[in-house]
Coordinates of C-alpha atoms in Angstrom, one line a residue:
E1 CA 0.2 0.0 0.2
V2 CA 2.4 2.6 1.3
P3 CA 4.8 2.2 -2.1
A4 CA 2.2 2.8 -4.5
F5 CA 1.2 5.9 -2.0
M6 CA 4.5 6.7 -1.9
D7 CA 4.6 7.1 -6.2
E8 CA 1.3 9.2 -6.1
I9 CA 3.1 12.0 -3.2
Y10 CA 6.3 12.3 -5.4
C11 CA 4.4 13.6 -8.9
I12 CA 2.7 15.9 -6.8
E13 CA 6.1 16.6 -5.1
K14 CA 7.2 17.9 -8.0
I15 CA 5.0 19.2 -9.5
K16 CA 5.1 21.8 -6.6
P17 CA 7.2 21.2 -4.0
P18 CA 7.5 21.7 -0.8
V19 CA 3.1 21.3 -1.2
L20 CA 2.9 18.9 1.4
D21 CA 6.1 19.6 4.4
G22 CA 4.4 19.8 7.3
C23 CA 2.0 16.6 6.5
D24 CA 1.8 13.5 9.6
W25 CA 0.9 9.8 7.5
Y26 CA 0.8 6.2 9.5
L27 CA -0.2 2.8 8.5
S28 CA -3.5 2.2 9.2
E29 CA -4.7 0.3 12.2
N30 CA -6.7 -1.5 9.6
S31 CA -3.4 -2.3 7.6
P32 CA -2.5 -6.0 6.8
D33 CA 1.0 -4.5 7.9
H34 CA 0.1 -3.8 10.9
Y35 CA 0.7 -5.2 13.9
D36 CA 0.1 -4.7 17.5
M37 CA 3.5 -5.2 19.7
T38 CA 2.6 -7.9 23.0
V39 CA 5.8 -6.6 25.3
S40 CA 6.3 -9.8 27.8
D41 CA 7.3 -9.2 31.0
D42 CA 11.2 -10.9 30.1
V43 CA 11.8 -7.3 27.0
D44 CA 12.6 -3.9 28.1
D45 CA 10.7 -1.7 28.9
E46 CA 12.4 0.7 26.8
T47 CA 11.4 -1.0 23.7
P48 CA 10.5 0.8 21.1
E49 CA 7.1 0.6 18.9
P50 CA 6.8 -0.3 15.4
P51 CA 7.6 2.6 12.7
F52 CA 4.2 2.8 11.9
D53 CA 4.4 6.2 10.7
V54 CA 5.4 7.6 6.9
S55 CA 8.2 10.2 6.4
L56 CA 9.1 12.5 3.3
V57 CA 13.2 12.5 3.4
R58 CA 15.0 15.3 1.1
A59 CA 18.8 15.6 0.0
G60 CA 19.5 18.2 -1.7
S61 CA 16.7 17.6 -4.9
R62 CA 16.6 14.0 -4.2
L63 CA 13.4 12.5 -2.5
G64 CA 12.3 9.6 -0.9
W65 CA 10.1 8.5 2.1
R66 CA 11.1 6.4 5.1
W67 CA 9.1 4.2 7.9
S68 CA 9.6 6.4 11.1
W69 CA 8.6 6.5 14.3
K70 CA 8.0 9.7 16.8
G71 CA 9.0 8.1 20.4
D72 CA 8.9 9.9 24.1
F73 CA 10.3 13.2 25.1
I74 CA 13.9 13.6 26.0
N75 CA 16.3 16.0 27.9
A76 CA 17.5 17.9 24.4
A77 CA 20.4 20.8 23.8
P78 CA 18.3 23.4 22.7
G79 CA 17.8 22.8 18.9
E80 CA 17.7 19.7 19.2
P81 CA 14.2 17.4 18.8
N82 CA 13.7 17.4 21.7
F83 CA 11.4 13.2 21.3
E84 CA 13.2 9.5 21.1
H85 CA 12.9 8.8 17.0
V86 CA 13.3 5.7 15.1
S87 CA 13.2 5.3 11.7
C88 CA 13.8 3.5 8.9
E89 CA 16.5 3.4 5.6
V90 CA 14.7 5.6 2.6
N91 CA 13.3 4.7 0.2
W92 CA 14.3 6.5 -2.4
L93 CA 11.7 7.8 -5.1
D94 CA 14.7 10.1 -7.7
P95 CA 18.3 8.4 -8.6
E96 CA 21.4 9.2 -6.4
P97 CA 22.9 12.9 -8.5
K98 CA 26.2 12.5 -11.1
K99 CA 29.2 13.6 -8.9
D100 CA 29.6 16.4 -11.4
S101 CA 26.4 17.5 -11.4
S102 CA 25.6 21.2 -9.6
D103 CA 23.4 19.3 -7.0
Y104 CA 25.6 17.0 -6.0
E105 CA 27.4 19.1 -2.9
L106 CA 24.3 19.1 -1.4
Y107 CA 22.7 16.4 -1.7
S108 CA 25.7 15.1 -0.6
Q109 CA 25.3 17.5 2.7
E110 CA 22.1 17.3 3.7
L111 CA 22.1 13.4 3.4
K112 CA 24.7 13.5 6.4
Q113 CA 22.4 15.1 8.4
I114 CA 19.7 12.7 7.1

């Protein structure tokens, strides 16, 4: 379900970026991919929940998406995220820019921050 949905989002985003920034998507509890995480007594309570949120990811002009989970609030330095965040690998929708392109330097810098 999600890859096809993100392909449609990709088309919209390429027409008028960044129209979809700030949108929150998550896996429906009715999805066959959704599951409940049951924590037994012998499992550490700090185990994160499954990543059921979908996030857009940008590095330069390259666009992708990944599963993620935003957890509990934590103490953080000013300017840093104040919540625990767990992310899976990025599913890129655009090819990597060529190393001799003008976008490659920005892409590689932003990729390091992901």
